[in-house]
mmCIF file of C-alpha atoms in Angstrom:
data_model
loop_
_atom_site.group_PDB
_atom_site.id
_atom_site.type_symbol
_atom_site.label_atom_id
_atom_site.label_comp_id
_atom_site.label_asym_id
_atom_site.label_seq_id
_atom_site.Cartn_x
_atom_site.Cartn_y
_atom_site.Cartn_z
ATOM 1 C CA MET A 1 -16.535 29.216 -40.498
ATOM 2 C CA ARG A 2 -19.039 32.003 -41.157
ATOM 3 C CA ALA A 3 -22.312 31.080 -42.762
ATOM 4 C CA MET A 4 -25.675 32.732 -43.517
ATOM 5 C CA GLN A 5 -28.292 30.359 -42.201
ATOM 6 C CA SER A 6 -32.040 30.103 -42.646
ATOM 7 C CA GLN A 7 -33.373 29.151 -39.259
ATOM 8 C CA ALA A 8 -37.089 29.326 -39.806
ATOM 9 C CA PRO A 9 -39.355 29.873 -42.837
ATOM 10 C CA GLY A 10 -40.096 33.488 -43.657
ATOM 11 C CA GLU A 11 -37.352 34.893 -41.402
ATOM 12 C CA PRO A 12 -34.182 36.714 -42.506
ATOM 13 C CA LEU A 13 -30.952 34.749 -42.706
ATOM 14 C CA VAL A 14 -28.745 34.856 -39.660
ATOM 15 C CA LEU A 15 -24.952 35.171 -39.736
ATOM 16 C CA VAL A 16 -23.559 32.291 -37.603
ATOM 17 C CA GLU A 17 -20.247 30.747 -36.690
ATOM 18 C CA LEU A 18 -20.157 26.976 -37.312
ATOM 19 C CA PRO A 19 -17.462 24.311 -37.270
ATOM 20 C CA VAL A 20 -15.857 23.619 -40.651
ATOM 21 C CA PRO A 21 -17.513 20.386 -41.840
ATOM 22 C CA SER A 22 -15.443 17.261 -42.453
ATOM 23 C CA PRO A 23 -15.810 15.406 -45.747
ATOM 24 C CA GLY A 24 -17.183 11.894 -45.409
ATOM 25 C CA PRO A 25 -16.680 8.966 -47.768
ATOM 26 C CA GLY A 26 -16.936 10.099 -51.365
ATOM 27 C CA GLN A 27 -17.132 13.765 -50.396
ATOM 28 C CA LEU A 28 -15.105 16.899 -50.997
ATOM 29 C CA LEU A 29 -14.564 19.774 -48.610
ATOM 30 C CA ILE A 30 -14.759 22.969 -50.684
ATOM 31 C CA ARG A 31 -13.485 26.368 -49.727
ATOM 32 C CA VAL A 32 -16.203 28.548 -51.233
ATOM 33 C CA ALA A 33 -15.085 31.492 -53.384
ATOM 34 C CA ALA A 34 -18.455 32.555 -54.687
ATOM 35 C CA CYS A 35 -22.074 31.427 -54.579
ATOM 36 C CA GLY A 36 -24.848 32.601 -56.829
ATOM 37 C CA VAL A 37 -28.152 33.829 -55.413
ATOM 38 C CA CYS A 38 -31.032 32.051 -57.092
ATOM 39 C CA ARG A 39 -34.796 32.565 -56.982
ATOM 40 C CA THR A 40 -34.988 29.025 -55.580
ATOM 41 C CA ASP A 41 -33.112 30.307 -52.516
ATOM 42 C CA LEU A 42 -35.998 32.737 -52.026
ATOM 43 C CA HIS A 43 -38.460 29.818 -52.101
ATOM 44 C CA VAL A 44 -36.354 27.980 -49.501
ATOM 45 C CA VAL A 45 -36.053 31.015 -47.236
ATOM 46 C CA ASP A 46 -39.762 31.890 -47.594
ATOM 47 C CA GLY A 47 -40.855 28.343 -46.801
ATOM 48 C CA GLU A 48 -42.510 27.761 -50.166
ATOM 49 C CA LEU A 49 -40.934 24.366 -50.856
ATOM 50 C CA PRO A 50 -42.028 21.138 -49.155
ATOM 51 C CA ALA A 51 -39.750 19.215 -46.772
ATOM 52 C CA THR A 52 -37.252 22.062 -46.276
ATOM 53 C CA ARG A 53 -35.238 21.335 -43.185
ATOM 54 C CA TYR A 54 -34.415 24.188 -40.880
ATOM 55 C CA PRO A 55 -31.881 25.328 -40.043
ATOM 56 C CA VAL A 56 -30.271 25.136 -43.472
ATOM 57 C CA ILE A 57 -27.574 27.058 -45.313
ATOM 58 C CA PRO A 58 -28.959 28.028 -48.723
ATOM 59 C CA GLY A 59 -27.017 28.332 -51.944
ATOM 60 C CA HIS A 60 -26.551 25.926 -54.870
ATOM 61 C CA GLU A 61 -24.413 27.814 -57.389
ATOM 62 C CA ILE A 62 -21.163 27.138 -55.544
ATOM 63 C CA VAL A 63 -17.707 27.870 -56.975
ATOM 64 C CA GLY A 64 -14.705 26.959 -54.882
ATOM 65 C CA THR A 65 -11.520 24.971 -54.490
ATOM 66 C CA VAL A 66 -11.018 21.540 -53.015
ATOM 67 C CA ALA A 67 -9.742 21.962 -49.432
ATOM 68 C CA GLY A 68 -10.206 18.356 -48.268
ATOM 69 C CA ILE A 69 -10.839 14.918 -49.816
ATOM 70 C CA GLY A 70 -12.799 12.243 -47.979
ATOM 71 C CA PRO A 71 -12.158 8.484 -48.132
ATOM 72 C CA ASP A 72 -13.045 6.579 -51.242
ATOM 73 C CA CYS A 73 -12.822 9.717 -53.365
ATOM 74 C CA ALA A 74 -10.527 9.641 -56.395
ATOM 75 C CA GLY A 75 -9.872 11.975 -59.281
ATOM 76 C CA PHE A 76 -9.613 15.222 -57.383
ATOM 77 C CA ALA A 77 -6.676 17.278 -56.135
ATOM 78 C CA LEU A 78 -6.338 19.852 -53.377
ATOM 79 C CA GLY A 79 -6.700 23.334 -54.812
ATOM 80 C CA GLN A 80 -8.715 22.150 -57.820
ATOM 81 C CA ARG A 81 -11.575 24.489 -58.817
ATOM 82 C CA VAL A 82 -15.020 22.820 -58.937
ATOM 83 C CA GLY A 83 -18.668 23.778 -59.137
ATOM 84 C CA VAL A 84 -21.480 22.415 -56.977
ATOM 85 C CA PRO A 85 -24.982 22.562 -58.533
ATOM 86 C CA TRP A 86 -28.515 22.013 -57.198
ATOM 87 C CA LEU A 87 -28.539 18.197 -57.542
ATOM 88 C CA ALA A 88 -26.531 16.901 -54.587
ATOM 89 C CA HIS A 89 -27.234 13.116 -54.507
ATOM 90 C CA THR A 90 -29.319 10.428 -56.131
ATOM 91 C CA CYS A 91 -29.887 6.805 -55.129
ATOM 92 C CA GLY A 92 -28.742 5.310 -58.421
ATOM 93 C CA GLY A 93 -31.170 2.416 -58.141
ATOM 94 C CA CYS A 94 -34.728 3.648 -58.525
ATOM 95 C CA ALA A 95 -36.610 3.367 -61.826
ATOM 96 C CA PHE A 96 -35.824 6.965 -62.751
ATOM 97 C CA CYS A 97 -32.137 6.648 -62.049
ATOM 98 C CA ARG A 98 -31.920 3.412 -64.043
ATOM 99 C CA ALA A 99 -33.656 5.127 -66.962
ATOM 100 C CA GLY A 100 -31.202 7.981 -67.079
ATOM 101 C CA ARG A 101 -33.665 10.393 -65.431
ATOM 102 C CA GLU A 102 -31.870 10.971 -62.145
ATOM 103 C CA ASN A 103 -33.393 14.443 -61.938
ATOM 104 C CA LEU A 104 -36.601 12.680 -60.883
ATOM 105 C CA CYS A 105 -34.976 10.292 -58.373
ATOM 106 C CA ASP A 106 -37.220 9.206 -55.522
ATOM 107 C CA ALA A 107 -34.445 9.830 -52.927
ATOM 108 C CA ALA A 108 -32.712 12.842 -54.493
ATOM 109 C CA ARG A 109 -31.040 15.469 -52.222
ATOM 110 C CA PHE A 110 -30.523 19.061 -53.161
ATOM 111 C CA THR A 111 -27.801 21.589 -52.325
ATOM 112 C CA GLY A 112 -28.948 24.453 -50.144
ATOM 113 C CA TYR A 113 -32.365 22.824 -49.596
ATOM 114 C CA THR A 114 -32.140 19.335 -48.122
ATOM 115 C CA VAL A 115 -28.362 19.595 -47.501
ATOM 116 C CA ASP A 116 -26.352 22.667 -46.503
ATOM 117 C CA GLY A 117 -25.244 24.833 -49.393
ATOM 118 C CA GLY A 118 -22.850 27.616 -50.296
ATOM 119 C CA TYR A 119 -23.800 30.704 -48.298
ATOM 120 C CA ALA A 120 -20.789 29.808 -46.188
ATOM 121 C CA GLU A 121 -16.996 29.825 -46.214
ATOM 122 C CA TYR A 122 -16.893 26.013 -46.602
ATOM 123 C CA ALA A 123 -19.225 23.333 -47.848
ATOM 124 C CA VAL A 124 -19.111 19.569 -48.346
ATOM 125 C CA ALA A 125 -20.416 17.929 -51.501
ATOM 126 C CA ASP A 126 -20.679 14.476 -53.068
ATOM 127 C CA ALA A 127 -17.716 14.389 -55.456
ATOM 128 C CA ARG A 128 -19.760 12.515 -58.108
ATOM 129 C CA PHE A 129 -22.052 15.525 -58.469
ATOM 130 C CA CYS A 130 -19.387 18.222 -58.624
ATOM 131 C CA LEU A 131 -18.761 19.767 -62.021
ATOM 132 C CA ALA A 132 -15.605 20.723 -63.856
ATOM 133 C CA LEU A 133 -15.789 24.405 -64.728
ATOM 134 C CA PRO A 134 -14.847 25.954 -68.053
ATOM 135 C CA ALA A 135 -11.702 28.072 -68.158
ATOM 136 C CA GLY A 136 -12.079 31.726 -69.129
ATOM 137 C CA TYR A 137 -14.686 32.581 -66.446
ATOM 138 C CA ASP A 138 -13.725 33.997 -63.128
ATOM 139 C CA ASP A 139 -15.403 32.742 -59.942
ATOM 140 C CA LEU A 140 -18.154 35.386 -59.911
ATOM 141 C CA ALA A 141 -18.926 35.081 -63.613
ATOM 142 C CA VAL A 142 -19.153 31.263 -63.622
ATOM 143 C CA ALA A 143 -21.407 30.916 -60.534
ATOM 144 C CA PRO A 144 -24.713 31.720 -62.315
ATOM 145 C CA LEU A 145 -24.020 29.003 -64.835
ATOM 146 C CA LEU A 146 -24.448 26.380 -62.131
ATOM 147 C CA CYS A 147 -28.240 26.836 -61.899
ATOM 148 C CA ALA A 148 -29.574 29.769 -63.885
ATOM 149 C CA GLY A 149 -27.509 28.482 -66.835
ATOM 150 C CA LEU A 150 -28.163 24.800 -66.299
ATOM 151 C CA ILE A 151 -31.928 25.078 -65.823
ATOM 152 C CA GLY A 152 -32.137 27.463 -68.767
ATOM 153 C CA TYR A 153 -30.146 24.995 -70.871
ATOM 154 C CA ARG A 154 -32.446 22.076 -69.938
ATOM 155 C CA ALA A 155 -35.522 24.160 -70.613
ATOM 156 C CA LEU A 156 -34.118 25.237 -74.031
ATOM 157 C CA ARG A 157 -33.433 21.620 -74.973
ATOM 158 C CA LEU A 158 -37.021 20.651 -74.012
ATOM 159 C CA ALA A 159 -38.278 23.382 -76.303
ATOM 160 C CA GLY A 160 -36.815 21.509 -79.292
ATOM 161 C CA ASP A 161 -35.577 23.368 -82.353
ATOM 162 C CA ALA A 162 -37.876 26.363 -81.918
ATOM 163 C CA ARG A 163 -36.684 29.246 -84.074
ATOM 164 C CA ARG A 164 -38.787 31.976 -82.403
ATOM 165 C CA LEU A 165 -38.285 31.701 -78.695
ATOM 166 C CA GLY A 166 -40.104 33.629 -75.994
ATOM 167 C CA LEU A 167 -38.543 34.147 -72.553
ATOM 168 C CA TYR A 168 -40.905 35.195 -69.775
ATOM 169 C CA GLY A 169 -39.065 36.837 -66.881
ATOM 170 C CA PHE A 170 -35.739 38.283 -67.947
ATOM 171 C CA GLY A 171 -33.414 37.631 -65.009
ATOM 172 C CA ALA A 172 -30.480 35.404 -64.290
ATOM 173 C CA ALA A 173 -31.569 32.376 -66.309
ATOM 174 C CA ALA A 174 -33.050 34.269 -69.282
ATOM 175 C CA HIS A 175 -30.020 36.495 -69.794
ATOM 176 C CA ILE A 176 -27.867 33.372 -70.120
ATOM 177 C CA VAL A 177 -30.199 31.292 -72.232
ATOM 178 C CA ALA A 178 -30.813 34.256 -74.583
ATOM 179 C CA GLN A 179 -27.122 34.246 -75.463
ATOM 180 C CA VAL A 180 -27.106 30.500 -76.064
ATOM 181 C CA ALA A 181 -30.250 30.750 -78.205
ATOM 182 C CA ARG A 182 -28.774 33.553 -80.278
ATOM 183 C CA ALA A 183 -25.565 31.553 -80.806
ATOM 184 C CA GLU A 184 -27.743 28.732 -82.162
ATOM 185 C CA GLY A 185 -29.435 31.093 -84.639
ATOM 186 C CA ARG A 186 -32.748 31.507 -82.822
ATOM 187 C CA ALA A 187 -34.725 34.739 -82.506
ATOM 188 C CA VAL A 188 -35.392 35.721 -78.890
ATOM 189 C CA TYR A 189 -38.477 37.608 -77.664
ATOM 190 C CA ALA A 190 -38.250 38.847 -74.084
ATOM 191 C CA PHE A 191 -41.216 39.420 -71.801
ATOM 192 C CA THR A 192 -40.685 41.480 -68.631
ATOM 193 C CA ARG A 193 -42.876 43.044 -65.993
ATOM 194 C CA PRO A 194 -45.109 45.594 -67.757
ATOM 195 C CA LEU A 195 -43.455 49.008 -68.144
ATOM 196 C CA ASP A 196 -40.072 47.750 -66.980
ATOM 197 C CA ALA A 197 -38.044 49.722 -69.507
ATOM 198 C CA ALA A 198 -34.729 48.930 -67.853
ATOM 199 C CA ALA A 199 -35.276 45.131 -68.070
ATOM 200 C CA GLN A 200 -36.418 45.462 -71.681
ATOM 201 C CA ALA A 201 -33.295 47.441 -72.584
ATOM 202 C CA PHE A 202 -31.161 44.789 -70.856
ATOM 203 C CA ALA A 203 -32.938 42.035 -72.864
ATOM 204 C CA ARG A 204 -32.193 43.850 -76.115
ATOM 205 C CA GLU A 205 -28.567 44.262 -75.022
ATOM 206 C CA MET A 206 -28.395 40.499 -74.504
ATOM 207 C CA GLY A 207 -29.541 39.913 -78.088
ATOM 208 C CA ALA A 208 -33.385 39.926 -77.938
ATOM 209 C CA ALA A 209 -34.987 40.823 -81.192
ATOM 210 C CA TRP A 210 -37.988 42.228 -79.301
ATOM 211 C CA ALA A 211 -38.680 43.087 -75.683
ATOM 212 C CA GLY A 212 -41.965 44.143 -74.113
ATOM 213 C CA GLY A 213 -44.305 43.622 -71.155
ATOM 214 C CA SER A 214 -45.703 40.236 -70.347
ATOM 215 C CA ASP A 215 -49.145 41.722 -70.927
ATOM 216 C CA ALA A 216 -48.310 42.400 -74.604
ATOM 217 C CA PRO A 217 -48.426 39.959 -77.498
ATOM 218 C CA PRO A 218 -45.169 39.316 -79.438
ATOM 219 C CA PRO A 219 -44.877 40.827 -82.937
ATOM 220 C CA GLU A 220 -45.238 37.298 -84.430
ATOM 221 C CA PRO A 221 -46.293 33.904 -83.073
ATOM 222 C CA LEU A 222 -43.665 32.014 -81.072
ATOM 223 C CA ASP A 223 -42.493 28.477 -81.722
ATOM 224 C CA ALA A 224 -41.790 27.969 -77.992
ATOM 225 C CA ALA A 225 -41.795 29.879 -74.721
ATOM 226 C CA LEU A 226 -39.766 29.405 -71.570
ATOM 227 C CA ILE A 227 -41.290 30.731 -68.328
ATOM 228 C CA PHE A 228 -38.699 31.668 -65.646
ATOM 229 C CA ALA A 229 -40.903 33.961 -63.571
ATOM 230 C CA SER A 230 -42.845 32.167 -60.799
ATOM 231 C CA VAL A 231 -46.147 33.656 -61.886
ATOM 232 C CA GLY A 232 -48.820 31.151 -62.859
ATOM 233 C CA ALA A 233 -50.804 33.712 -64.832
ATOM 234 C CA LEU A 234 -48.019 33.701 -67.424
ATOM 235 C CA VAL A 235 -48.901 30.157 -68.495
ATOM 236 C CA PRO A 236 -52.097 31.033 -70.396
ATOM 237 C CA ALA A 237 -50.364 34.166 -71.741
ATOM 238 C CA ALA A 238 -47.559 32.051 -73.114
ATOM 239 C CA LEU A 239 -49.927 29.470 -74.586
ATOM 240 C CA ALA A 240 -51.730 32.327 -76.351
ATOM 241 C CA ALA A 241 -48.404 33.545 -77.783
ATOM 242 C CA VAL A 242 -47.187 30.224 -79.227
ATOM 243 C CA GLU A 243 -48.059 28.888 -82.615
ATOM 244 C CA ARG A 244 -49.914 25.627 -83.122
ATOM 245 C CA GLY A 245 -47.551 22.740 -82.344
ATOM 246 C CA GLY A 246 -45.531 24.999 -80.056
ATOM 247 C CA THR A 247 -44.216 24.250 -76.570
ATOM 248 C CA VAL A 248 -44.422 26.171 -73.291
ATOM 249 C CA VAL A 249 -41.863 25.100 -70.673
ATOM 250 C CA CYS A 250 -42.265 26.115 -67.036
ATOM 251 C CA ALA A 251 -38.689 26.288 -65.801
ATOM 252 C CA GLY A 252 -39.138 27.148 -62.081
ATOM 253 C CA ILE A 253 -39.325 24.822 -59.090
ATOM 254 C CA HIS A 254 -42.221 26.816 -57.677
ATOM 255 C CA MET A 255 -45.018 28.797 -59.282
ATOM 256 C CA SER A 256 -48.151 30.520 -58.084
ATOM 257 C CA ASP A 257 -51.405 28.839 -59.026
ATOM 258 C CA ILE A 258 -52.152 28.709 -62.749
ATOM 259 C CA PRO A 259 -55.557 30.299 -63.476
ATOM 260 C CA SER A 260 -58.065 28.368 -65.505
ATOM 261 C CA PHE A 261 -57.944 28.982 -69.253
ATOM 262 C CA PRO A 262 -59.975 27.897 -72.304
ATOM 263 C CA TYR A 263 -59.041 24.677 -73.926
ATOM 264 C CA ALA A 264 -58.623 26.571 -77.166
ATOM 265 C CA LEU A 265 -55.256 27.889 -75.840
ATOM 266 C CA LEU A 266 -53.943 24.340 -75.572
ATOM 267 C CA TRP A 267 -55.640 22.933 -78.633
ATOM 268 C CA GLY A 268 -53.685 22.751 -81.865
ATOM 269 C CA GLU A 269 -51.184 20.256 -80.453
ATOM 270 C CA ARG A 270 -49.533 22.795 -78.174
ATOM 271 C CA THR A 271 -47.495 21.243 -75.344
ATOM 272 C CA LEU A 272 -47.275 22.481 -71.756
ATOM 273 C CA ARG A 273 -44.536 20.917 -69.629
ATOM 274 C CA SER A 274 -42.207 21.569 -66.712
ATOM 275 C CA VAL A 275 -38.519 21.215 -65.959
ATOM 276 C CA ALA A 276 -37.509 19.421 -62.795
ATOM 277 C CA ASN A 277 -33.975 19.747 -61.523
ATOM 278 C CA LEU A 278 -31.114 18.646 -63.760
ATOM 279 C CA THR A 279 -28.887 15.672 -64.435
ATOM 280 C CA ARG A 280 -25.137 15.299 -64.334
ATOM 281 C CA ALA A 281 -25.238 14.852 -68.076
ATOM 282 C CA ASP A 282 -26.936 18.232 -68.349
ATOM 283 C CA GLY A 283 -24.125 19.767 -66.299
ATOM 284 C CA ALA A 284 -21.314 18.244 -68.370
ATOM 285 C CA ALA A 285 -22.960 19.175 -71.675
ATOM 286 C CA PHE A 286 -23.685 22.774 -70.645
ATOM 287 C CA MET A 287 -20.226 23.390 -69.226
ATOM 288 C CA SER A 288 -18.778 22.088 -72.469
ATOM 289 C CA LEU A 289 -21.017 24.441 -74.411
ATOM 290 C CA ALA A 290 -20.029 27.389 -72.176
ATOM 291 C CA ALA A 291 -16.417 26.689 -73.008
ATOM 292 C CA ARG A 292 -17.159 26.929 -76.759
ATOM 293 C CA VAL A 293 -19.746 29.720 -76.728
ATOM 294 C CA PRO A 294 -18.515 32.525 -74.458
ATOM 295 C CA ILE A 295 -21.386 33.684 -72.259
ATOM 296 C CA THR A 296 -21.323 37.120 -70.613
ATOM 297 C CA THR A 297 -22.946 36.874 -67.220
ATOM 298 C CA ARG A 298 -24.101 40.208 -65.788
ATOM 299 C CA VAL A 299 -23.175 39.895 -62.112
ATOM 300 C CA VAL A 300 -24.040 42.034 -59.096
ATOM 301 C CA PRO A 301 -21.622 41.006 -56.274
ATOM 302 C CA TYR A 302 -22.459 41.132 -52.554
ATOM 303 C CA PRO A 303 -20.381 40.149 -49.497
ATOM 304 C CA LEU A 304 -21.574 37.079 -47.615
ATOM 305 C CA GLU A 305 -23.055 39.092 -44.775
ATOM 306 C CA ASP A 306 -25.263 41.027 -47.247
ATOM 307 C CA ALA A 307 -27.100 37.896 -48.415
ATOM 308 C CA ASN A 308 -30.410 39.224 -47.056
ATOM 309 C CA ALA A 309 -30.011 42.394 -49.130
ATOM 310 C CA ALA A 310 -29.305 40.322 -52.234
ATOM 311 C CA LEU A 311 -32.409 38.232 -51.661
ATOM 312 C CA ALA A 312 -34.571 41.307 -51.054
ATOM 313 C CA GLU A 313 -33.411 42.980 -54.241
ATOM 314 C CA LEU A 314 -33.972 39.738 -56.158
ATOM 315 C CA ARG A 315 -37.474 39.492 -54.760
ATOM 316 C CA ASP A 316 -38.230 43.108 -55.835
ATOM 317 C CA GLY A 317 -36.896 42.578 -59.331
ATOM 318 C CA ARG A 318 -34.008 45.034 -58.881
ATOM 319 C CA ILE A 319 -31.203 42.702 -60.005
ATOM 320 C CA GLU A 320 -30.057 43.150 -63.601
ATOM 321 C CA GLY A 321 -28.602 39.737 -64.380
ATOM 322 C CA ALA A 322 -27.522 37.609 -61.422
ATOM 323 C CA ALA A 323 -26.630 38.328 -57.812
ATOM 324 C CA VAL A 324 -23.533 36.528 -56.525
ATOM 325 C CA LEU A 325 -22.070 36.351 -53.037
ATOM 326 C CA ARG A 326 -18.322 36.997 -52.978
ATOM 327 C CA ILE A 327 -17.027 34.796 -50.147
ATOM 328 C CA ALA A 328 -13.311 34.224 -50.587
ATOM 329 C CA GLY A 329 -10.489 35.106 -52.970
#
């Protein structure tokens, strides 16, 4: 099979030929049709995450069909369409797993980071962590739901019932969560790079009531803010924008250092918290929601061999919506 492989931190991906993997006990072999390109993939490729193993095949927004079924794996059929998200495996026995917080498992493994992912023609995955995908979305359109959508959904739920919602960084995750928030009757305020008129127009197209630069205050105080950009300086900016009792959720796996800020920004019972990974329950709930609330994903497709170009354009902020690798079909 062909795969785009990260062989060392900070180096471009390399197109390689590898044997098609064989599914082990409890695993599925998946013929990959599409794989979303996520900012977390940039962190893996750039060596910004701890314990990354190299070489590794990135990609954790995998859409494909079952091409092989390993031993002790029931409930799946050859040709069935499935999705493979970021969370690849948990131990099931640690205190976090027993408490229903498997996203914090001590021994968790992650697709495209600690196990090979979907920038390839085939991938293997633990069947217990594969997701049923909603009908009505083609392979390219559904791929961003598997991380951008899922993390945005978890971040939105941690924000509570906030009516006035700020989104910092209007990319793949924000353009999905904005549609969910609007369907729930919330007002969305989008913050982009300063002077990025195209991103602000895109945010308004996706239902934002207001869009402006991240250096500007919103027209009214926010009840909550979700930060998708990996820029630590946005944390004090978001705290300054939320009303007393409001919540700021940092939704990325990696962020530059947060600068010091006066306690007055946190005072007033404001809450600052992070999102870490996702659970299978998150996946099932969000895919059910996506089946009821049609979400329009703005997708920019690339062939597998152009994965480096997709990553470069994502890094430079030139992707409107989500980049997706078209691999088969």
